Tab-separated table of C-alpha atoms and ligand atoms in Angstrom:
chain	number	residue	atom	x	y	z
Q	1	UNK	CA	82.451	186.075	-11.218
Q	2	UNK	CA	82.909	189.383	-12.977
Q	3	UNK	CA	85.533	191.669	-12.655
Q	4	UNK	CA	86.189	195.198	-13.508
Q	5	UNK	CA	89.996	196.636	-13.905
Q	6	UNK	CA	90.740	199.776	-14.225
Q	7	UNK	CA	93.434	201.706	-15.465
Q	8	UNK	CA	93.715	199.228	-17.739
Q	9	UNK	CA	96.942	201.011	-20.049
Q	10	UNK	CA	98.887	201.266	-16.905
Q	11	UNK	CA	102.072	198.704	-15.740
Q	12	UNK	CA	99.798	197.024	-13.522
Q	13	UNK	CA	96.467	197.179	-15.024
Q	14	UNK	CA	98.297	195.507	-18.225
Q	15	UNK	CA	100.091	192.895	-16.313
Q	16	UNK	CA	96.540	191.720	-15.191
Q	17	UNK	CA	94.730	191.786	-18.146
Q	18	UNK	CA	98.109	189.493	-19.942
Q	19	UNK	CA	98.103	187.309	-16.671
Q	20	UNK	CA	94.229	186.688	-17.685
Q	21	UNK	CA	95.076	186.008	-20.915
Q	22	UNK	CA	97.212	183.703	-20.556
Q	23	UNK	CA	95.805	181.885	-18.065
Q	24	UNK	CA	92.789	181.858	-20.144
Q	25	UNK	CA	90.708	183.688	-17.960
Q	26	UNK	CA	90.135	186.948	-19.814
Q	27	UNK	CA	86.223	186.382	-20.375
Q	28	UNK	CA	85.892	187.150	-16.617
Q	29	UNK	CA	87.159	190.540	-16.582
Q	30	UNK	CA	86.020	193.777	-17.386
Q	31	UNK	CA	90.083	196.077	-18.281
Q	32	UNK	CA	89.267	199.930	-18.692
Q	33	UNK	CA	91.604	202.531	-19.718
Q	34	UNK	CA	91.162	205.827	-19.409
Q	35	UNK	CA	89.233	206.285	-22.547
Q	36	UNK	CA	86.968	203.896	-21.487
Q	37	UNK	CA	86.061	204.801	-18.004
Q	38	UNK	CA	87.622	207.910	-17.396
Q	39	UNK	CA	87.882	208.286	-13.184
Q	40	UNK	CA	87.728	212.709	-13.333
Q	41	UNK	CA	83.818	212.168	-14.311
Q	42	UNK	CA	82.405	210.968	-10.971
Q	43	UNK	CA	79.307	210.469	-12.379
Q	44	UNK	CA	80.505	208.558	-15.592
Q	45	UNK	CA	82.095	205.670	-12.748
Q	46	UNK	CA	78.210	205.009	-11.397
Q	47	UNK	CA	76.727	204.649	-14.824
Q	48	UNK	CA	79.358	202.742	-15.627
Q	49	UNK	CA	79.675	200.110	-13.075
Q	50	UNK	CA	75.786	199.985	-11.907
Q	51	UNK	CA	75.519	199.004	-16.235
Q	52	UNK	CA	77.495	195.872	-15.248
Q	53	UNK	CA	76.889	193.432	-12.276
Q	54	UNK	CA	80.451	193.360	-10.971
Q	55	UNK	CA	81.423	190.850	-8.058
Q	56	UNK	CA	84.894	192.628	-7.756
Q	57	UNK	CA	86.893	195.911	-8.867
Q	58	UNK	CA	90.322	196.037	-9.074
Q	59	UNK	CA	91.570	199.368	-8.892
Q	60	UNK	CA	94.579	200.348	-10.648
Q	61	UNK	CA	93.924	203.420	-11.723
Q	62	UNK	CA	95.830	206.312	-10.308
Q	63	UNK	CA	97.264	209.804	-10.583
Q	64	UNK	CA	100.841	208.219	-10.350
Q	65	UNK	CA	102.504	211.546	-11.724
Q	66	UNK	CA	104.403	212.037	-8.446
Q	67	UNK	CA	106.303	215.236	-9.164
Q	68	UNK	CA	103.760	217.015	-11.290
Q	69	UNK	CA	101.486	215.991	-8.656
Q	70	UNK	CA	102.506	218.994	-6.649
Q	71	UNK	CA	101.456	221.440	-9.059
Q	72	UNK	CA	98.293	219.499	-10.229
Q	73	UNK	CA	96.691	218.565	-6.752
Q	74	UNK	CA	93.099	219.099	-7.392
Q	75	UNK	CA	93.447	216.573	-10.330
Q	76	UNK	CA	95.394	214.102	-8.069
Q	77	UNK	CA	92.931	214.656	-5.570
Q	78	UNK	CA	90.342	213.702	-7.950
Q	79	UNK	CA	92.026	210.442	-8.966
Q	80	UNK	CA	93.591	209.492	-6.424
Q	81	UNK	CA	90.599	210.223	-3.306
Q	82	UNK	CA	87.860	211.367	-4.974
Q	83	UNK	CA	86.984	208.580	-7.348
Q	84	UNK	CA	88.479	206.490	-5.060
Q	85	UNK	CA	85.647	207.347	-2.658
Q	86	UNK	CA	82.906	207.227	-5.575
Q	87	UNK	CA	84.307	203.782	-6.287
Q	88	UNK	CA	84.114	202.768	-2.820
Q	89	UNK	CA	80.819	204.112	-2.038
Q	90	UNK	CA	79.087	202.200	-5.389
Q	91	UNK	CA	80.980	198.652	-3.766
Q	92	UNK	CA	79.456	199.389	-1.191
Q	93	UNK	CA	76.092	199.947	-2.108
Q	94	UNK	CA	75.944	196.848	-4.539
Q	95	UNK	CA	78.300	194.379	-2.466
Q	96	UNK	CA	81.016	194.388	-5.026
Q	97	UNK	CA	84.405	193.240	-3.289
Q	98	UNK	CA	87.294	196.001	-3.868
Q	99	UNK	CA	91.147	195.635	-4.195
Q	100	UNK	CA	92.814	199.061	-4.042
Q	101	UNK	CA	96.311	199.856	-4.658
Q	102	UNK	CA	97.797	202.309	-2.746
Q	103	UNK	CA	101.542	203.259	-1.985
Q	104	UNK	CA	104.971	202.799	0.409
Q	105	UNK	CA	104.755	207.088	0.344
Q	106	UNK	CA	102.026	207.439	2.739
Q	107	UNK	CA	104.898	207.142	5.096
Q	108	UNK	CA	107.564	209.529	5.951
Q	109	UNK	CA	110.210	207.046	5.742
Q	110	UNK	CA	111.787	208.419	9.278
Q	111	UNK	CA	111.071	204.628	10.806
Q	112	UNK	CA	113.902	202.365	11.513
Q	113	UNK	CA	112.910	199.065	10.750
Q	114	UNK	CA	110.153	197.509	8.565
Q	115	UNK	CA	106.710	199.520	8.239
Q	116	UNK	CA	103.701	197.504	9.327
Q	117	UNK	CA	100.400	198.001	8.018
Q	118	UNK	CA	99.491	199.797	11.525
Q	119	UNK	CA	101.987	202.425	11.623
Q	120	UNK	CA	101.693	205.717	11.775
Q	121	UNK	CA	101.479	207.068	7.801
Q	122	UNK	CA	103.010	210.732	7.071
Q	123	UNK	CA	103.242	211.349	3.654
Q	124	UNK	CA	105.842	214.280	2.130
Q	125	UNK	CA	103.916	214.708	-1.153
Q	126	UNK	CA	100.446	215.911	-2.827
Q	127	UNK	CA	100.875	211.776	-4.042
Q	128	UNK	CA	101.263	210.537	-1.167
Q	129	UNK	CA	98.380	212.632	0.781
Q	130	UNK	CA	96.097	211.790	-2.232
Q	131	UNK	CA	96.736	208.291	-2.126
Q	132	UNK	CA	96.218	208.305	1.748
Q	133	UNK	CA	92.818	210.321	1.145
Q	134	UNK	CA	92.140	207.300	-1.146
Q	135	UNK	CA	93.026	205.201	1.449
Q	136	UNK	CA	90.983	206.192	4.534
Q	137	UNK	CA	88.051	206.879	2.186
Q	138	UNK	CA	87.515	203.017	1.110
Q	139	UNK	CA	88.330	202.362	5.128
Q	140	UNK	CA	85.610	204.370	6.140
Q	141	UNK	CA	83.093	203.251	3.282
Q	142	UNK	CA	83.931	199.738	3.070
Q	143	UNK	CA	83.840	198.162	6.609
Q	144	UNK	CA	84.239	194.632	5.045
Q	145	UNK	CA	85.179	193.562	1.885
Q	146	UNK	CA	88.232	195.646	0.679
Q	147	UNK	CA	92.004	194.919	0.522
Q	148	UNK	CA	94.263	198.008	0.116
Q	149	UNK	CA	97.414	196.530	-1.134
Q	150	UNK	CA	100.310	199.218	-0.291
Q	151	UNK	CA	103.447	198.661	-2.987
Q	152	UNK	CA	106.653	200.369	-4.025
Q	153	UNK	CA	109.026	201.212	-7.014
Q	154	UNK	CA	106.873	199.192	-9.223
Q	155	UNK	CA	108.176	197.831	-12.761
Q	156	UNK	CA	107.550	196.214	-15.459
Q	157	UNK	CA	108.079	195.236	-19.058
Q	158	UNK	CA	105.127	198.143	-20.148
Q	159	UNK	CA	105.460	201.961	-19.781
Q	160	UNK	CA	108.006	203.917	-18.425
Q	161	UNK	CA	109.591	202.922	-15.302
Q	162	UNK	CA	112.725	202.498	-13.394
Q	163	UNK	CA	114.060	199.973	-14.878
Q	164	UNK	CA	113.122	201.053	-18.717
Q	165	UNK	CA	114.586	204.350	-18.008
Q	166	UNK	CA	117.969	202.760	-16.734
Q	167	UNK	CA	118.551	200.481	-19.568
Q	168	UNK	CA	117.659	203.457	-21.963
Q	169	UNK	CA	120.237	205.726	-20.603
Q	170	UNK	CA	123.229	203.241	-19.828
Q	171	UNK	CA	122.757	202.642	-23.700
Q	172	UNK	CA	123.114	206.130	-24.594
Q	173	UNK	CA	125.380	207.762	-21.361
Q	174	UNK	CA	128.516	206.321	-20.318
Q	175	UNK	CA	128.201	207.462	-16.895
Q	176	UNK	CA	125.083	207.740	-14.287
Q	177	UNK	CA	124.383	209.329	-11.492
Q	178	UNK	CA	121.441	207.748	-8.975
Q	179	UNK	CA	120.247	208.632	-5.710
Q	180	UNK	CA	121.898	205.841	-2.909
Q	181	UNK	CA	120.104	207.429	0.155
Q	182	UNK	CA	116.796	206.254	-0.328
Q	183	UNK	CA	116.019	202.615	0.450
Q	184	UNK	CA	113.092	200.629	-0.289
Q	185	UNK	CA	112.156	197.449	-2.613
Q	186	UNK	CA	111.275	196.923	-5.982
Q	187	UNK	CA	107.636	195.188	-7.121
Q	188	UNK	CA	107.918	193.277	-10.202
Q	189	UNK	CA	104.486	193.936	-11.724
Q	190	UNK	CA	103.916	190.327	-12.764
Q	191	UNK	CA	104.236	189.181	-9.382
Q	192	UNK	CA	101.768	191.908	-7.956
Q	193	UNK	CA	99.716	190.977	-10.509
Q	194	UNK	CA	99.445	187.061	-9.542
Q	195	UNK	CA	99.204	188.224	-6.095
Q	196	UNK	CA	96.117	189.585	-7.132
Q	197	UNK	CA	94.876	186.810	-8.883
Q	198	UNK	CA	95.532	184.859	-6.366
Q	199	UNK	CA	93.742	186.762	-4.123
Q	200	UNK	CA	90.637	187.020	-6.162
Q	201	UNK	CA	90.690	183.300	-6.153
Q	202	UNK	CA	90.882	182.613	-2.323
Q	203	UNK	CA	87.942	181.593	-0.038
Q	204	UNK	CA	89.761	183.687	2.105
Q	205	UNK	CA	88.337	187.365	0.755
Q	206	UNK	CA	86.033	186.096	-2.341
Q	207	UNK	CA	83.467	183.647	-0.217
Q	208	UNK	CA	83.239	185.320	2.667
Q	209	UNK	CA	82.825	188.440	4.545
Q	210	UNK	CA	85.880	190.010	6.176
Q	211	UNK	CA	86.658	193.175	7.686
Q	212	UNK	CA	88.289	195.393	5.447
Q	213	UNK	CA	92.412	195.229	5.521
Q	214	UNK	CA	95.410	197.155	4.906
Q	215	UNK	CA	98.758	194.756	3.147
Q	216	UNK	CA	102.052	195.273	2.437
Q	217	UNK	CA	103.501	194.028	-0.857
Q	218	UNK	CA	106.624	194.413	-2.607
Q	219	UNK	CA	109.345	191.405	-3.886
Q	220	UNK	CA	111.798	190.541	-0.591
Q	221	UNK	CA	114.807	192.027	0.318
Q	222	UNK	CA	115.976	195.927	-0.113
Q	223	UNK	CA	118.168	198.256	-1.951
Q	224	UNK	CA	118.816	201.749	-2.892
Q	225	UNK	CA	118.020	203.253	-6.329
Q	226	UNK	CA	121.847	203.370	-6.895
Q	227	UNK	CA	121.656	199.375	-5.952
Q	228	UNK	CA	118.450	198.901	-8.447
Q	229	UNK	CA	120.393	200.829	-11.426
Q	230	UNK	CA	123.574	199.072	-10.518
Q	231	UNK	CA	122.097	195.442	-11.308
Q	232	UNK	CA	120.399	196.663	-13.935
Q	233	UNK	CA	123.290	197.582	-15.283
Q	234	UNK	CA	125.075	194.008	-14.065
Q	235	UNK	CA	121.988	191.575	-15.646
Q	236	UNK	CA	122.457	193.635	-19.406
Q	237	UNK	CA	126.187	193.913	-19.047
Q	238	UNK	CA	125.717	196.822	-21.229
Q	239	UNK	CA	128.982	198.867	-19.491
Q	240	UNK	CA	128.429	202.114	-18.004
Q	241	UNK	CA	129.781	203.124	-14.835
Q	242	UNK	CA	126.990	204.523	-12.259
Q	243	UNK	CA	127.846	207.278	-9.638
Q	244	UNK	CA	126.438	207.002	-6.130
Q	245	UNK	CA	125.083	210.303	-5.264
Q	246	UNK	CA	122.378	211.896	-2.441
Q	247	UNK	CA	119.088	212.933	-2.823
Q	248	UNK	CA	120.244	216.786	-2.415
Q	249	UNK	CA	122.205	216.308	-5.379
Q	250	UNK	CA	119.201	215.170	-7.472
Q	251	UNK	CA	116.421	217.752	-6.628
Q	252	UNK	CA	112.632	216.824	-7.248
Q	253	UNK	CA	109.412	219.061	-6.924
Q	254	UNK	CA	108.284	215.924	-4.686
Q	255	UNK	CA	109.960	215.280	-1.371
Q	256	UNK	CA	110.319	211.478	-1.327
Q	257	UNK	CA	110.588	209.565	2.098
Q	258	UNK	CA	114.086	207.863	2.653
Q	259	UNK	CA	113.217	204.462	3.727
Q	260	UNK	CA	109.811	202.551	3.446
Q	261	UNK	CA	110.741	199.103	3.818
Q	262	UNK	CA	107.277	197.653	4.303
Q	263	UNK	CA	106.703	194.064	6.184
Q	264	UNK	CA	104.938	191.295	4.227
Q	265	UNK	CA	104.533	189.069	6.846
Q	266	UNK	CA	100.669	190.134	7.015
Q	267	UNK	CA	100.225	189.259	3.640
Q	268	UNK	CA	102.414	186.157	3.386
Q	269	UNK	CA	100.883	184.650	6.016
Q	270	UNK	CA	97.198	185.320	5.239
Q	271	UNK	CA	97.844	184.410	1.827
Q	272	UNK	CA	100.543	181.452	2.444
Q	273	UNK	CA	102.813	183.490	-0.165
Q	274	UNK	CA	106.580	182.808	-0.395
Q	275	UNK	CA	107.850	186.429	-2.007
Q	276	UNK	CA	110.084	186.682	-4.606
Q	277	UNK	CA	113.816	188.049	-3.808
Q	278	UNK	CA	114.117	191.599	-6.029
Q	279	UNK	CA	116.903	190.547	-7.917
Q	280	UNK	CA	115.229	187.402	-9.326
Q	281	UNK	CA	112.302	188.981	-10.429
Q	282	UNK	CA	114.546	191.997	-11.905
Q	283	UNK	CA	116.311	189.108	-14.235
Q	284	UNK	CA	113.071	187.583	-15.350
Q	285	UNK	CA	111.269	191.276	-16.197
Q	286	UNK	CA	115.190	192.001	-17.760
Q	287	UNK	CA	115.018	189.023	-20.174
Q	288	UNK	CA	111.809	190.446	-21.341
Q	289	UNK	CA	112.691	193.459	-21.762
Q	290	UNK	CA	116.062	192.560	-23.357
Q	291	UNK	CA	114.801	190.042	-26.122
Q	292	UNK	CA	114.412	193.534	-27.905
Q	293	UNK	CA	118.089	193.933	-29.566
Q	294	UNK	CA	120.390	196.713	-27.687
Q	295	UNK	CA	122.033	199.035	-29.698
Q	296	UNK	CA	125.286	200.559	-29.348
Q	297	UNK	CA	126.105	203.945	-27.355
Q	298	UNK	CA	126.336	206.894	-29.893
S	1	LIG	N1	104.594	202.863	-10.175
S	1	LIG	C1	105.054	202.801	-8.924
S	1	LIG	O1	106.258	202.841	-8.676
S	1	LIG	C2	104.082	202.641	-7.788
S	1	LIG	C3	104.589	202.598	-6.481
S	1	LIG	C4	103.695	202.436	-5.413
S	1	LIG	C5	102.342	202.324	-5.658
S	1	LIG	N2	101.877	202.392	-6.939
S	1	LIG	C6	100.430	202.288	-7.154
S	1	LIG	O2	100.188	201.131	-7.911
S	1	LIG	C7	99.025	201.323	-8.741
S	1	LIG	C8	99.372	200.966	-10.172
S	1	LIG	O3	100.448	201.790	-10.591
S	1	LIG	P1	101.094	201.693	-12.026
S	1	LIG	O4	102.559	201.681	-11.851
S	1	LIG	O5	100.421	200.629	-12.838
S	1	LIG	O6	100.691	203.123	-12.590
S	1	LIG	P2	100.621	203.646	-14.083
S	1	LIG	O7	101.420	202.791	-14.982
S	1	LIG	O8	100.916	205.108	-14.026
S	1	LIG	O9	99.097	203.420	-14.437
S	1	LIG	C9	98.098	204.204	-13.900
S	1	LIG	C10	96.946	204.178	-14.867
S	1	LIG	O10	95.922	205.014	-14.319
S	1	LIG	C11	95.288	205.627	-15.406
S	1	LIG	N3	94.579	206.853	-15.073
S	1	LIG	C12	95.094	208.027	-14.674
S	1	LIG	N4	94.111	208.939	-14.583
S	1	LIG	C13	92.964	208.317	-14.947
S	1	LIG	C14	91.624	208.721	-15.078
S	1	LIG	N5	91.249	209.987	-14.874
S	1	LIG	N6	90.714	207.812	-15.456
S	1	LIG	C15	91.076	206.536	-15.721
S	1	LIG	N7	92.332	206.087	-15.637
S	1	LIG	C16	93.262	206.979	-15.254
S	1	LIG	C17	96.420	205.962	-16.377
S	1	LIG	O11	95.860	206.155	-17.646
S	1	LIG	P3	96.704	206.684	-18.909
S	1	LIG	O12	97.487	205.476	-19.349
S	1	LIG	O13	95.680	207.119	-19.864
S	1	LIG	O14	97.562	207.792	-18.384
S	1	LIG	C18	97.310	204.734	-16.249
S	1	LIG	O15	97.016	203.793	-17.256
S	1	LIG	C19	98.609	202.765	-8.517
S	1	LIG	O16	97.605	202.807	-7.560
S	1	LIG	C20	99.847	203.434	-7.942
S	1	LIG	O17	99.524	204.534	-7.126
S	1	LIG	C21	102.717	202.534	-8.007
């Protein structure tokens, strides 16, 4: 079986491609980055993948720029929809299996309760209307044989995220100020990323044909961003005292929806998972991340 990544310099795309590794599985896998297989050249992604004789892509590729994204919507558009369509429409035409990742803001976070995969979406930003373009485009395409695997606040030990940010500034600032009025849950990349190999590895979507399916995935339980920055800030013990505050105190270009806690018992049951709680995964990604020495606030 051979399998094509992209977005291969990205958190998740590079949690794959070290999963591989290390479970010596690399030779299997095809891991582009942008140089590589660059997604704005519709054309490039047919030559490309019609060179190779793929049995699965993994798409991890996206425009994931969520504030610039309002400015910049034709290129998020192109990304984020567009390719994902040209992607789509080549599985299709030479039965190559998809898994596409797409996002908690296709919703307007007005719901109380968890979001199931059948819900009503809504998104509040150029993002989340791409990624929902993307979305409906491999739906339409791809009767059977594509996952869509919806996630949120992803981290990781590459690139900038959350939690890098955090543990950069409570090094440097002795006070913070995060956002406590949107909830949601954190996705350790690693476990996404055995999710996926799991996945790719079960009779269940690789050996036979099934009707194409929206998931949810994130690690269990919820918090706000105030909650996520405070345990970071417990786990390093690095002191720094951080400020509730509300999302009108912290202005963005994007609007961002105030609570997409998304249900995983579609996926945990289809896929017999048992989810990691946030905060565990946090303090395995944190140990990573911290093996790097910490240096004093100056
Ligand atoms: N990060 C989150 O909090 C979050 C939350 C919900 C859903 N998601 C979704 O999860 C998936 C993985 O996200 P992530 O956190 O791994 O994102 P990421 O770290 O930003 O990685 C995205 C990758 O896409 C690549 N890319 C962008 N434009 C491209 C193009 N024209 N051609 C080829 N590659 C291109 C980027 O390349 P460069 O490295 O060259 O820029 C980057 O490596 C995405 O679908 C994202 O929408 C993420």
């Amino acid at each position: 079986m051979l399998t094509l990544v992209t977005g291969a310099n990205g958190q998740l795309g590079k949690t794959i491609k070290n999963l591989a590794k290390h479970q010596k599985i690399s030779d299997s896998f095809v891991f582009t980055s942008r140089d590589q297989l660059d997604l704005s050249y519709l054309d490039n992604i047919q030559s490309f993948i019609e060179s190779y004789k793929f049995d699965l892509i993994i798409n991890c590729a996206a425009y994931t720029a969520v504030d610039k994204a309002e400015t910049h919507e034709k290129e998020a558009n192109l990304i984020n929809h567009l390719a994902v369509k040209k992607i789509a429409e080549l599985a299709q035409i030479n039965s190559i299996k998809l898994i596409h990742i797409s996002t908690d803001f296709v919703f307007d976070g007005l719901k109380h309760g968890l979001y199931n995969e059948s819900d009503v979406t809504g998104p509040l930003s150029i993002y989340g209307k791409t990624k929902l373009a993307g979305e409906n485009a491999v739906l339409s395409i791809m009767k059977y044989n594509a996952i869509i695997i919806r996630t949120s606040w992803v981290y990781s030990e590459y690139g900038n995220n959350f939690v890098d940010t955090i543990l950069k500034l409570i090094q440097k600032r002795d006070e913070l100020n995060i956002v406590s009025d949107q909830m949601g849950s954190p996705t350790y990349a690693n476990d996404l990323g055995q999710l996926i190999l799991n996945i790719m590895n079960s009779d269940k979507f690789i050996s036979s044909k099934k009707a194409s399916e929206i998931y949810h995935y994130s690690n269990e339980g919820e918090c706000s961003w105030y909650d996520f920055a405070s345990e970071i800030g417990n786990i390093s013990r690095i002191k720094c005292t951080i400020n509730p505050i509300k999302t009108e105190d912290y202005p963005t270009a994007a609007k961002r929806p105030k609570h997409t806690l998304m249900s995983k018992k579609k996926i945990s049951q289809n896929f017999g998972l048992k989810i990691n709680f946030w905060k565990d995964s946090l303090k395995i990604c944190m140990r990573n991340l911290l093996t790097k020495p910490i240096s004093n606030k100056n």
